[in-house]
Amino acid sequence: MDLLKKLTETPGAPGFEKHVRNIMEEELTSHGAEIVYDGLGSIFGGKEGKDNKVKVMIAGHMDEVAFMVSEITKGGYLRFSPLGGWWDQVLLSQRVQIVTEKRTFTGVIGSKPPHILQPEERSKVYPIREMFIDIGAKSKEQVKEWGIHQGDPIIPICPFEMLPDEDTILAKALDNRAGCYLALQSLKDLGEDHPNMVFAGATVQEEVGLRGAGTSPYMIDPDVAIVLDVGIAEDGPGMGGEDKPKLGGGPLVSFLDASMIPNIPFRNLVIQTAEEHNISYQTEIMTGGGTDAGKIHLYKQGVPTIVISVAARYIHSHVSMVSKRDLEDATKLIVEVVRKLDERTVRTFSTE
């Protein structure tokens, strides 16, 4: 899990993915892949198999939900704007990092102690526009002397930890460093034992509008795409129940989200492959939210696309959880699916 720990603890706000991209480049190069970039900073590594007639795109995304410094107050506090979808209620009193060119500063999203709250304040959910970050500065001038400026990215703080069951992983940014990890691990495990030209890597700015997914297919020109992300685990109290996605239940195969209905023959191939190899899997039908697949499957005349995810708890907050076993099974599933994607099979995705 050293690679996943490194990926999750590295800062990578939308538009500021360079530190994560450096890790991706190092890992892809170590697997013998030829590196390609798009103009926004998405990165993929191309690796030949036995036959290069089919180009397979395997894509996670590097960015995490984060914030940006929007204002420095006269008293030295920071106002901030969200980068990605946040629920305001999860923010107060959380620690964050302000990442500048020269160093990183720790701050806390300020909140009032309960002792001084007025009755009307106790039931109020404060919107982000009313929140501030306290970095211990005494004035606006001091903040600028330290090198913090409007536009600097702000990242949640949460160390990587394996919990006592030796399966549950707790970390920040599992959405979507889990997808980055799966792309890298799948390319490594594939080796050259597949019939394709495989491009594995990750896009930028998914959390703010699937932007890297709109540009990265142009450098690959894929015939088929596998998008890697996290799905919503609904196994907690008061949530979906026994038949809903859960940690440890196997990788998720998307049947529907707000951005895409997957290519049905491709989806069926994934399910068949999981059953052939005794890989437990779960299905996901989600009417809210989407993934990079929403843009990639609309590239040019259309690209047969599927989303393979792992269930995650508490995403779009400072901390999330996934199952190590789900990551391992997702990797096995991706590898076995790619090995089936020869020219004849991929052609059936558009004709059946």
Short mmCIF file of N, CA, C and O in Angstrom, two decimals, residues 213-344:
data_model
loop_
_atom_site.label_atom_id
_atom_site.label_comp_id
_atom_site.label_asym_id
_atom_site.label_seq_id
_atom_site.Cartn_x
_atom_site.Cartn_y
_atom_site.Cartn_z
N ALA A 213 -11.07 15.01 -19.25
CA ALA A 213 -11.71 13.95 -20.04
C ALA A 213 -12.16 14.45 -21.40
O ALA A 213 -12.34 13.67 -22.33
N GLY A 214 -12.33 15.77 -21.52
CA GLY A 214 -12.70 16.33 -22.80
C GLY A 214 -11.54 16.50 -23.76
O GLY A 214 -11.72 16.55 -24.98
N THR A 215 -10.30 16.56 -23.21
CA THR A 215 -9.12 16.79 -24.05
C THR A 215 -8.25 15.55 -24.22
O THR A 215 -7.68 15.34 -25.29
N SER A 216 -8.14 14.72 -23.19
CA SER A 216 -7.19 13.60 -23.25
C SER A 216 -7.48 12.57 -24.33
O SER A 216 -6.53 11.98 -24.87
N PRO A 217 -8.73 12.29 -24.71
CA PRO A 217 -8.92 11.31 -25.79
C PRO A 217 -8.29 11.73 -27.12
O PRO A 217 -7.96 10.87 -27.94
N TYR A 218 -8.06 13.02 -27.32
CA TYR A 218 -7.49 13.48 -28.59
C TYR A 218 -6.03 13.09 -28.74
O TYR A 218 -5.51 13.05 -29.85
N MET A 219 -5.33 12.81 -27.64
CA MET A 219 -3.94 12.38 -27.77
C MET A 219 -3.83 10.85 -27.87
O MET A 219 -2.78 10.33 -28.20
N ILE A 220 -4.93 10.15 -27.59
CA ILE A 220 -4.92 8.69 -27.60
C ILE A 220 -5.72 8.14 -28.77
O ILE A 220 -5.35 7.15 -29.38
N ASP A 221 -6.84 8.79 -29.09
CA ASP A 221 -7.77 8.32 -30.12
C ASP A 221 -8.21 6.89 -29.81
O ASP A 221 -8.02 5.97 -30.63
N PRO A 222 -8.84 6.66 -28.64
CA PRO A 222 -9.11 5.29 -28.20
C PRO A 222 -10.22 4.62 -29.00
O PRO A 222 -11.15 5.26 -29.50
N ASP A 223 -10.14 3.29 -29.09
CA ASP A 223 -11.21 2.48 -29.66
C ASP A 223 -12.18 2.03 -28.57
O ASP A 223 -13.34 1.71 -28.86
N VAL A 224 -11.71 2.00 -27.34
CA VAL A 224 -12.51 1.55 -26.21
C VAL A 224 -11.90 2.16 -24.95
O VAL A 224 -10.69 2.44 -24.91
N ALA A 225 -12.73 2.40 -23.91
CA ALA A 225 -12.22 3.08 -22.71
C ALA A 225 -12.77 2.43 -21.45
O ALA A 225 -13.94 2.04 -21.38
N ILE A 226 -11.89 2.34 -20.45
CA ILE A 226 -12.27 1.90 -19.11
C ILE A 226 -11.96 3.06 -18.16
O ILE A 226 -10.80 3.46 -18.03
N VAL A 227 -12.98 3.61 -17.52
CA VAL A 227 -12.81 4.71 -16.59
C VAL A 227 -12.82 4.16 -15.17
O VAL A 227 -13.68 3.35 -14.81
N LEU A 228 -11.86 4.59 -14.38
CA LEU A 228 -11.67 4.08 -13.02
C LEU A 228 -11.96 5.18 -12.02
O LEU A 228 -11.39 6.27 -12.09
N ASP A 229 -12.83 4.90 -11.06
CA ASP A 229 -13.22 5.92 -10.09
C ASP A 229 -13.67 5.22 -8.81
O ASP A 229 -13.45 4.02 -8.65
N VAL A 230 -14.27 5.98 -7.91
CA VAL A 230 -14.91 5.40 -6.73
C VAL A 230 -16.41 5.62 -6.84
O VAL A 230 -16.88 6.58 -7.44
N GLY A 231 -17.16 4.68 -6.26
CA GLY A 231 -18.61 4.81 -6.19
C GLY A 231 -19.03 5.03 -4.75
O GLY A 231 -18.20 5.06 -3.83
N ILE A 232 -20.31 5.19 -4.54
CA ILE A 232 -20.85 5.50 -3.22
C ILE A 232 -21.15 4.21 -2.46
O ILE A 232 -22.00 3.42 -2.89
N ALA A 233 -20.47 3.99 -1.33
CA ALA A 233 -20.82 2.89 -0.44
C ALA A 233 -22.05 3.29 0.36
O ALA A 233 -22.08 4.35 0.98
N GLU A 234 -23.06 2.44 0.33
CA GLU A 234 -24.30 2.74 1.05
C GLU A 234 -24.54 1.72 2.15
O GLU A 234 -25.67 1.25 2.36
N ASP A 235 -23.47 1.36 2.86
CA ASP A 235 -23.56 0.32 3.87
C ASP A 235 -23.54 0.85 5.29
O ASP A 235 -23.42 0.09 6.25
N GLY A 236 -23.66 2.15 5.45
CA GLY A 236 -23.66 2.73 6.79
C GLY A 236 -25.06 2.83 7.36
O GLY A 236 -26.06 2.65 6.65
N PRO A 237 -25.18 3.13 8.66
CA PRO A 237 -26.51 3.28 9.28
C PRO A 237 -27.34 4.34 8.58
O PRO A 237 -26.85 5.42 8.23
N GLY A 238 -28.60 4.00 8.33
CA GLY A 238 -29.52 4.96 7.72
C GLY A 238 -29.34 5.14 6.23
O GLY A 238 -29.92 6.06 5.65
N MET A 239 -28.55 4.29 5.60
CA MET A 239 -28.32 4.44 4.16
C MET A 239 -29.09 3.38 3.38
O MET A 239 -30.18 3.00 3.74
N GLY A 240 -28.50 2.84 2.32
CA GLY A 240 -29.27 2.07 1.34
C GLY A 240 -29.70 0.68 1.76
O GLY A 240 -30.71 0.19 1.30
N GLY A 241 -28.92 -0.01 2.58
CA GLY A 241 -29.32 -1.35 2.95
C GLY A 241 -28.43 -2.43 2.37
O GLY A 241 -27.43 -2.17 1.71
N GLU A 242 -28.84 -3.69 2.56
CA GLU A 242 -28.01 -4.84 2.25
C GLU A 242 -27.71 -4.99 0.76
O GLU A 242 -26.65 -5.48 0.38
N ASP A 243 -28.62 -4.61 -0.11
CA ASP A 243 -28.44 -4.84 -1.54
C ASP A 243 -27.73 -3.69 -2.23
O ASP A 243 -27.61 -3.68 -3.46
N LYS A 244 -27.24 -2.73 -1.48
CA LYS A 244 -26.56 -1.57 -2.05
C LYS A 244 -25.04 -1.76 -1.99
O LYS A 244 -24.53 -2.62 -1.27
N PRO A 245 -24.28 -0.97 -2.75
CA PRO A 245 -22.81 -1.11 -2.74
C PRO A 245 -22.23 -0.98 -1.34
O PRO A 245 -22.65 -0.13 -0.55
N LYS A 246 -21.25 -1.83 -1.07
CA LYS A 246 -20.64 -1.84 0.26
C LYS A 246 -19.16 -2.11 0.15
O LYS A 246 -18.68 -2.68 -0.83
N LEU A 247 -18.41 -1.72 1.17
CA LEU A 247 -16.99 -2.01 1.23
C LEU A 247 -16.78 -3.52 1.35
O LEU A 247 -17.47 -4.19 2.13
N GLY A 248 -15.86 -4.04 0.56
CA GLY A 248 -15.54 -5.46 0.62
C GLY A 248 -16.42 -6.34 -0.24
O GLY A 248 -16.22 -7.56 -0.28
N GLY A 249 -17.36 -5.74 -0.97
CA GLY A 249 -18.28 -6.53 -1.79
C GLY A 249 -17.79 -6.76 -3.21
O GLY A 249 -18.48 -7.39 -4.01
N GLY A 250 -16.61 -6.24 -3.53
CA GLY A 250 -16.07 -6.38 -4.87
C GLY A 250 -16.18 -5.09 -5.65
O GLY A 250 -16.85 -4.14 -5.23
N PRO A 251 -15.50 -5.01 -6.80
CA PRO A 251 -15.55 -3.79 -7.62
C PRO A 251 -16.96 -3.50 -8.10
O PRO A 251 -17.79 -4.40 -8.24
N LEU A 252 -17.22 -2.23 -8.35
CA LEU A 252 -18.52 -1.78 -8.87
C LEU A 252 -18.47 -1.69 -10.38
O LEU A 252 -17.52 -1.15 -10.95
N VAL A 253 -19.49 -2.19 -11.03
CA VAL A 253 -19.67 -2.02 -12.47
C VAL A 253 -20.86 -1.09 -12.66
O VAL A 253 -21.97 -1.40 -12.22
N SER A 254 -20.63 0.05 -13.30
CA SER A 254 -21.70 1.04 -13.44
C SER A 254 -22.70 0.62 -14.52
O SER A 254 -22.33 0.29 -15.64
N PHE A 255 -23.98 0.66 -14.16
CA PHE A 255 -25.06 0.43 -15.11
C PHE A 255 -25.70 1.75 -15.55
O PHE A 255 -26.34 1.81 -16.59
N LEU A 256 -25.51 2.80 -14.72
CA LEU A 256 -26.13 4.09 -15.02
C LEU A 256 -25.56 5.15 -14.08
O LEU A 256 -25.39 4.90 -12.90
N ASP A 257 -25.24 6.32 -14.63
CA ASP A 257 -25.05 7.51 -13.79
C ASP A 257 -25.62 8.71 -14.55
O ASP A 257 -26.19 8.55 -15.64
N ALA A 258 -25.49 9.89 -13.99
CA ALA A 258 -26.11 11.07 -14.60
C ALA A 258 -25.43 11.51 -15.89
O ALA A 258 -25.97 12.34 -16.62
N SER A 259 -24.24 10.95 -16.18
CA SER A 259 -23.50 11.39 -17.36
C SER A 259 -23.41 10.34 -18.46
O SER A 259 -22.99 10.65 -19.57
N MET A 260 -23.79 9.08 -18.16
CA MET A 260 -23.58 8.03 -19.16
C MET A 260 -24.40 6.77 -18.87
O MET A 260 -24.53 6.37 -17.71
N ILE A 261 -24.92 6.18 -19.92
CA ILE A 261 -25.36 4.79 -19.92
C ILE A 261 -24.26 4.02 -20.63
O ILE A 261 -23.92 4.35 -21.77
N PRO A 262 -23.65 3.02 -20.00
CA PRO A 262 -22.48 2.38 -20.63
C PRO A 262 -22.86 1.60 -21.88
O PRO A 262 -24.03 1.25 -22.09
N ASN A 263 -21.86 1.32 -22.70
CA ASN A 263 -22.03 0.44 -23.85
C ASN A 263 -22.45 -0.93 -23.33
O ASN A 263 -21.74 -1.56 -22.55
N ILE A 264 -23.63 -1.40 -23.76
CA ILE A 264 -24.21 -2.60 -23.15
C ILE A 264 -23.41 -3.87 -23.46
O ILE A 264 -23.13 -4.67 -22.55
N PRO A 265 -22.99 -4.14 -24.71
CA PRO A 265 -22.17 -5.33 -24.94
C PRO A 265 -20.86 -5.30 -24.13
O PRO A 265 -20.42 -6.34 -23.64
N PHE A 266 -20.27 -4.12 -23.99
CA PHE A 266 -19.05 -3.99 -23.20
C PHE A 266 -19.36 -4.28 -21.73
O PHE A 266 -18.62 -5.01 -21.05
N ARG A 267 -20.45 -3.71 -21.23
CA ARG A 267 -20.85 -3.98 -19.85
C ARG A 267 -21.06 -5.47 -19.62
O ARG A 267 -20.61 -6.03 -18.61
N ASN A 268 -21.72 -6.13 -20.56
CA ASN A 268 -21.97 -7.56 -20.42
C ASN A 268 -20.67 -8.37 -20.42
O ASN A 268 -20.55 -9.38 -19.72
N LEU A 269 -19.70 -7.93 -21.23
CA LEU A 269 -18.40 -8.61 -21.25
C LEU A 269 -17.71 -8.50 -19.89
O LEU A 269 -17.10 -9.47 -19.41
N VAL A 270 -17.81 -7.33 -19.26
CA VAL A 270 -17.20 -7.15 -17.94
C VAL A 270 -17.84 -8.08 -16.92
O VAL A 270 -17.14 -8.74 -16.12
N ILE A 271 -19.16 -8.15 -16.91
CA ILE A 271 -19.87 -9.04 -15.98
C ILE A 271 -19.49 -10.50 -16.24
O ILE A 271 -19.20 -11.27 -15.31
N GLN A 272 -19.49 -10.90 -17.51
CA GLN A 272 -19.12 -12.28 -17.87
C GLN A 272 -17.70 -12.60 -17.42
O GLN A 272 -17.43 -13.70 -16.89
N THR A 273 -16.78 -11.65 -17.60
CA THR A 273 -15.39 -11.87 -17.21
C THR A 273 -15.27 -12.04 -15.70
O THR A 273 -14.53 -12.91 -15.21
N ALA A 274 -15.99 -11.21 -14.93
CA ALA A 274 -15.95 -11.34 -13.48
C ALA A 274 -16.45 -12.71 -13.04
O ALA A 274 -15.83 -13.36 -12.17
N GLU A 275 -17.52 -13.16 -13.65
CA GLU A 275 -18.08 -14.48 -13.28
C GLU A 275 -17.15 -15.62 -13.68
O GLU A 275 -16.99 -16.59 -12.94
N GLU A 276 -16.52 -15.51 -14.84
CA GLU A 276 -15.60 -16.55 -15.31
C GLU A 276 -14.41 -16.71 -14.36
O GLU A 276 -13.90 -17.82 -14.16
N HIS A 277 -13.96 -15.62 -13.79
CA HIS A 277 -12.76 -15.64 -12.94
C HIS A 277 -13.10 -15.60 -11.45
O HIS A 277 -12.22 -15.36 -10.62
N ASN A 278 -14.37 -15.83 -11.12
CA ASN A 278 -14.82 -15.86 -9.72
C ASN A 278 -14.44 -14.59 -8.96
O ASN A 278 -14.00 -14.65 -7.80
N ILE A 279 -14.59 -13.46 -9.62
CA ILE A 279 -14.34 -12.17 -9.00
C ILE A 279 -15.68 -11.60 -8.54
O ILE A 279 -16.58 -11.37 -9.36
N SER A 280 -15.83 -11.41 -7.25
CA SER A 280 -17.06 -10.79 -6.74
C SER A 280 -17.19 -9.38 -7.31
O SER A 280 -16.19 -8.65 -7.42
N TYR A 281 -18.41 -9.00 -7.66
CA TYR A 281 -18.62 -7.65 -8.19
C TYR A 281 -19.96 -7.13 -7.70
O TYR A 281 -20.83 -7.88 -7.25
N GLN A 282 -20.12 -5.83 -7.79
CA GLN A 282 -21.37 -5.16 -7.43
C GLN A 282 -21.78 -4.28 -8.60
O GLN A 282 -20.96 -3.89 -9.42
N THR A 283 -23.07 -3.98 -8.67
CA THR A 283 -23.55 -3.08 -9.71
C THR A 283 -23.92 -1.74 -9.09
O THR A 283 -24.29 -1.67 -7.91
N GLU A 284 -23.80 -0.70 -9.89
CA GLU A 284 -24.12 0.64 -9.39
C GLU A 284 -25.07 1.33 -10.36
O GLU A 284 -24.80 1.42 -11.56
N ILE A 285 -26.17 1.82 -9.82
CA ILE A 285 -27.11 2.67 -10.56
C ILE A 285 -27.23 3.95 -9.76
O ILE A 285 -27.76 3.96 -8.63
N MET A 286 -26.70 5.05 -10.29
CA MET A 286 -26.62 6.30 -9.56
C MET A 286 -27.16 7.43 -10.45
O MET A 286 -26.61 7.71 -11.51
N THR A 287 -28.26 8.04 -10.02
CA THR A 287 -28.90 9.06 -10.85
C THR A 287 -28.31 10.45 -10.64
O THR A 287 -28.61 11.37 -11.40
N GLY A 288 -27.47 10.60 -9.62
CA GLY A 288 -26.80 11.88 -9.40
C GLY A 288 -25.30 11.70 -9.51
O GLY A 288 -24.74 10.70 -9.05
N GLY A 289 -24.63 12.67 -10.13
CA GLY A 289 -23.18 12.58 -10.27
C GLY A 289 -22.77 11.80 -11.50
O GLY A 289 -23.58 11.10 -12.13
N GLY A 290 -21.50 11.92 -11.86
CA GLY A 290 -20.98 11.23 -13.03
C GLY A 290 -19.48 11.12 -12.94
O GLY A 290 -18.87 11.47 -11.93
N THR A 291 -18.87 10.62 -14.01
CA THR A 291 -17.43 10.41 -14.05
C THR A 291 -16.88 10.92 -15.39
O THR A 291 -17.63 11.38 -16.25
N ASP A 292 -15.57 10.78 -15.56
CA ASP A 292 -14.95 11.15 -16.82
C ASP A 292 -15.53 10.40 -18.00
O ASP A 292 -15.44 10.85 -19.16
N ALA A 293 -16.15 9.26 -17.76
CA ALA A 293 -16.77 8.50 -18.84
C ALA A 293 -17.82 9.33 -19.58
O ALA A 293 -18.05 9.13 -20.78
N GLY A 294 -18.45 10.27 -18.87
CA GLY A 294 -19.47 11.09 -19.49
C GLY A 294 -18.96 11.91 -20.66
O GLY A 294 -19.70 12.19 -21.61
N LYS A 295 -17.68 12.29 -20.61
CA LYS A 295 -17.07 13.01 -21.73
C LYS A 295 -16.37 12.06 -22.70
O LYS A 295 -16.47 12.22 -23.92
N ILE A 296 -15.66 11.08 -22.17
CA ILE A 296 -14.85 10.20 -23.02
C ILE A 296 -15.72 9.42 -24.00
O ILE A 296 -15.37 9.26 -25.17
N HIS A 297 -16.89 8.96 -23.56
CA HIS A 297 -17.71 8.13 -24.46
C HIS A 297 -18.32 8.94 -25.61
O HIS A 297 -18.80 8.35 -26.58
N LEU A 298 -18.24 10.27 -25.54
CA LEU A 298 -18.75 11.13 -26.60
C LEU A 298 -17.66 11.64 -27.53
O LEU A 298 -17.92 12.47 -28.41
N TYR A 299 -16.44 11.15 -27.36
CA TYR A 299 -15.33 11.58 -28.22
C TYR A 299 -15.58 11.17 -29.66
O TYR A 299 -15.93 10.02 -29.95
N LYS A 300 -15.42 12.11 -30.57
CA LYS A 300 -15.62 11.89 -32.02
C LYS A 300 -16.94 11.18 -32.28
O LYS A 300 -18.01 11.65 -31.87
N GLN A 301 -16.89 10.02 -32.93
CA GLN A 301 -18.13 9.31 -33.28
C GLN A 301 -18.65 8.45 -32.14
O GLN A 301 -19.66 7.77 -32.28
N GLY A 302 -17.98 8.48 -30.99
CA GLY A 302 -18.40 7.70 -29.83
C GLY A 302 -17.42 6.59 -29.52
O GLY A 302 -16.88 5.94 -30.43
N VAL A 303 -17.15 6.36 -28.23
CA VAL A 303 -16.20 5.35 -27.78
C VAL A 303 -16.91 4.41 -26.80
O VAL A 303 -17.43 4.87 -25.77
N PRO A 304 -16.98 3.10 -27.08
CA PRO A 304 -17.54 2.16 -26.10
C PRO A 304 -16.78 2.30 -24.77
O PRO A 304 -15.56 2.16 -24.73
N THR A 305 -17.52 2.57 -23.71
CA THR A 305 -16.90 2.94 -22.44
C THR A 305 -17.63 2.26 -21.29
O THR A 305 -18.85 2.10 -21.31
N ILE A 306 -16.87 1.88 -20.27
CA ILE A 306 -17.41 1.30 -19.05
C ILE A 306 -16.72 1.95 -17.86
O ILE A 306 -15.57 2.39 -17.98
N VAL A 307 -17.42 2.02 -16.73
CA VAL A 307 -16.83 2.52 -15.49
C VAL A 307 -16.69 1.36 -14.52
O VAL A 307 -17.66 0.67 -14.21
N ILE A 308 -15.46 1.13 -14.05
CA ILE A 308 -15.20 0.16 -12.99
C ILE A 308 -14.69 0.94 -11.79
O ILE A 308 -13.72 1.70 -11.89
N SER A 309 -15.36 0.77 -10.66
CA SER A 309 -15.06 1.57 -9.46
C SER A 309 -14.85 0.67 -8.26
O SER A 309 -15.05 -0.55 -8.33
N VAL A 310 -14.49 1.29 -7.15
CA VAL A 310 -14.56 0.62 -5.85
C VAL A 310 -15.47 1.47 -4.96
O VAL A 310 -15.49 2.70 -5.06
N ALA A 311 -16.24 0.81 -4.12
CA ALA A 311 -17.13 1.52 -3.21
C ALA A 311 -16.31 2.29 -2.19
O ALA A 311 -15.29 1.81 -1.69
N ALA A 312 -16.75 3.51 -1.87
CA ALA A 312 -16.03 4.36 -0.91
C ALA A 312 -17.03 5.04 0.01
O ALA A 312 -18.11 5.46 -0.42
N ARG A 313 -16.66 5.14 1.27
CA ARG A 313 -17.46 5.89 2.24
C ARG A 313 -16.92 7.31 2.38
O ARG A 313 -15.72 7.53 2.33
N TYR A 314 -17.84 8.25 2.58
CA TYR A 314 -17.52 9.63 3.02
C TYR A 314 -16.76 10.46 1.98
O TYR A 314 -16.01 11.36 2.34
N ILE A 315 -16.91 10.16 0.68
CA ILE A 315 -16.17 10.94 -0.31
C ILE A 315 -16.66 12.39 -0.31
O ILE A 315 -17.71 12.71 0.21
N HIS A 316 -15.88 13.25 -0.90
CA HIS A 316 -16.10 14.70 -0.93
C HIS A 316 -16.17 15.26 0.49
O HIS A 316 -16.99 16.13 0.81
N SER A 317 -15.28 14.74 1.31
CA SER A 317 -15.04 15.28 2.65
C SER A 317 -13.54 15.16 2.92
O SER A 317 -12.78 14.82 2.03
N HIS A 318 -13.12 15.44 4.14
CA HIS A 318 -11.69 15.37 4.46
C HIS A 318 -11.16 13.95 4.52
O HIS A 318 -9.94 13.74 4.45
N VAL A 319 -12.04 12.97 4.66
CA VAL A 319 -11.59 11.60 4.87
C VAL A 319 -12.53 10.64 4.16
O VAL A 319 -13.73 10.90 4.02
N SER A 320 -11.99 9.54 3.66
CA SER A 320 -12.82 8.53 3.03
C SER A 320 -12.24 7.15 3.32
O SER A 320 -11.13 7.02 3.84
N MET A 321 -13.01 6.12 2.97
CA MET A 321 -12.60 4.74 3.22
C MET A 321 -12.87 3.88 2.00
O MET A 321 -13.90 4.03 1.34
N VAL A 322 -11.95 2.96 1.70
CA VAL A 322 -12.18 1.92 0.70
C VAL A 322 -11.62 0.60 1.25
O VAL A 322 -10.92 0.58 2.27
N SER A 323 -11.91 -0.48 0.54
CA SER A 323 -11.44 -1.81 0.91
C SER A 323 -10.22 -2.19 0.08
O SER A 323 -10.26 -2.10 -1.16
N LYS A 324 -9.19 -2.65 0.74
CA LYS A 324 -7.99 -3.15 0.04
C LYS A 324 -8.35 -4.33 -0.86
O LYS A 324 -7.87 -4.45 -1.99
N ARG A 325 -9.21 -5.19 -0.38
CA ARG A 325 -9.61 -6.37 -1.18
C ARG A 325 -10.36 -5.93 -2.44
O ARG A 325 -10.18 -6.52 -3.51
N ASP A 326 -11.17 -4.90 -2.32
CA ASP A 326 -11.87 -4.39 -3.51
C ASP A 326 -10.88 -3.86 -4.55
O ASP A 326 -11.07 -4.05 -5.76
N LEU A 327 -9.84 -3.18 -4.09
CA LEU A 327 -8.82 -2.68 -5.01
C LEU A 327 -8.12 -3.83 -5.72
O LEU A 327 -7.88 -3.78 -6.94
N GLU A 328 -7.81 -4.88 -4.98
CA GLU A 328 -7.14 -6.04 -5.57
C GLU A 328 -8.05 -6.73 -6.60
O GLU A 328 -7.60 -7.09 -7.70
N ASP A 329 -9.33 -6.89 -6.25
CA ASP A 329 -10.26 -7.55 -7.17
C ASP A 329 -10.54 -6.68 -8.39
O ASP A 329 -10.73 -7.20 -9.51
N ALA A 330 -10.60 -5.37 -8.19
CA ALA A 330 -10.80 -4.47 -9.33
C ALA A 330 -9.63 -4.56 -10.31
O ALA A 330 -9.83 -4.58 -11.53
N THR A 331 -8.42 -4.65 -9.78
CA THR A 331 -7.24 -4.79 -10.63
C THR A 331 -7.31 -6.08 -11.44
O THR A 331 -7.07 -6.08 -12.66
N LYS A 332 -7.67 -7.18 -10.78
CA LYS A 332 -7.80 -8.46 -11.49
C LYS A 332 -8.84 -8.36 -12.61
O LYS A 332 -8.62 -8.86 -13.72
N LEU A 333 -9.96 -7.71 -12.31
CA LEU A 333 -11.04 -7.61 -13.29
C LEU A 333 -10.60 -6.77 -14.49
O LEU A 333 -10.82 -7.16 -15.66
N ILE A 334 -9.95 -5.65 -14.24
CA ILE A 334 -9.48 -4.78 -15.33
C ILE A 334 -8.51 -5.54 -16.23
O ILE A 334 -8.61 -5.52 -17.46
N VAL A 335 -7.57 -6.24 -15.62
CA VAL A 335 -6.56 -6.98 -16.38
C VAL A 335 -7.21 -8.03 -17.26
O VAL A 335 -6.90 -8.16 -18.45
N GLU A 336 -8.14 -8.79 -16.70
CA GLU A 336 -8.77 -9.87 -17.48
C GLU A 336 -9.67 -9.32 -18.59
O GLU A 336 -9.77 -9.90 -19.66
N VAL A 337 -10.31 -8.19 -18.33
CA VAL A 337 -11.14 -7.57 -19.37
C VAL A 337 -10.27 -7.09 -20.53
O VAL A 337 -10.57 -7.33 -21.70
N VAL A 338 -9.17 -6.41 -20.21
CA VAL A 338 -8.29 -5.88 -21.26
C VAL A 338 -7.75 -7.03 -22.12
O VAL A 338 -7.60 -6.89 -23.34
N ARG A 339 -7.45 -8.15 -21.52
CA ARG A 339 -6.93 -9.28 -22.27
C ARG A 339 -7.94 -9.83 -23.28
O ARG A 339 -7.56 -10.52 -24.24
N LYS A 340 -9.22 -9.51 -23.10
CA LYS A 340 -10.26 -9.96 -24.03
C LYS A 340 -10.54 -8.96 -25.14
O LYS A 340 -11.30 -9.28 -26.07
N LEU A 341 -9.97 -7.78 -25.07
CA LEU A 341 -10.36 -6.71 -25.99
C LEU A 341 -9.56 -6.76 -27.30
O LEU A 341 -8.86 -5.81 -27.66
N ASP A 342 -9.70 -7.86 -28.00
CA ASP A 342 -9.07 -7.93 -29.33
C ASP A 342 -9.95 -7.21 -30.35
O ASP A 342 -11.06 -6.76 -30.06
N GLU A 343 -9.46 -7.11 -31.58
CA GLU A 343 -10.14 -6.33 -32.61
C GLU A 343 -11.55 -6.86 -32.89
O GLU A 343 -12.51 -6.08 -33.01
N ARG A 344 -11.69 -8.15 -32.98
CA ARG A 344 -13.00 -8.74 -33.28
C ARG A 344 -14.01 -8.42 -32.17
O ARG A 344 -15.16 -8.04 -32.43
#
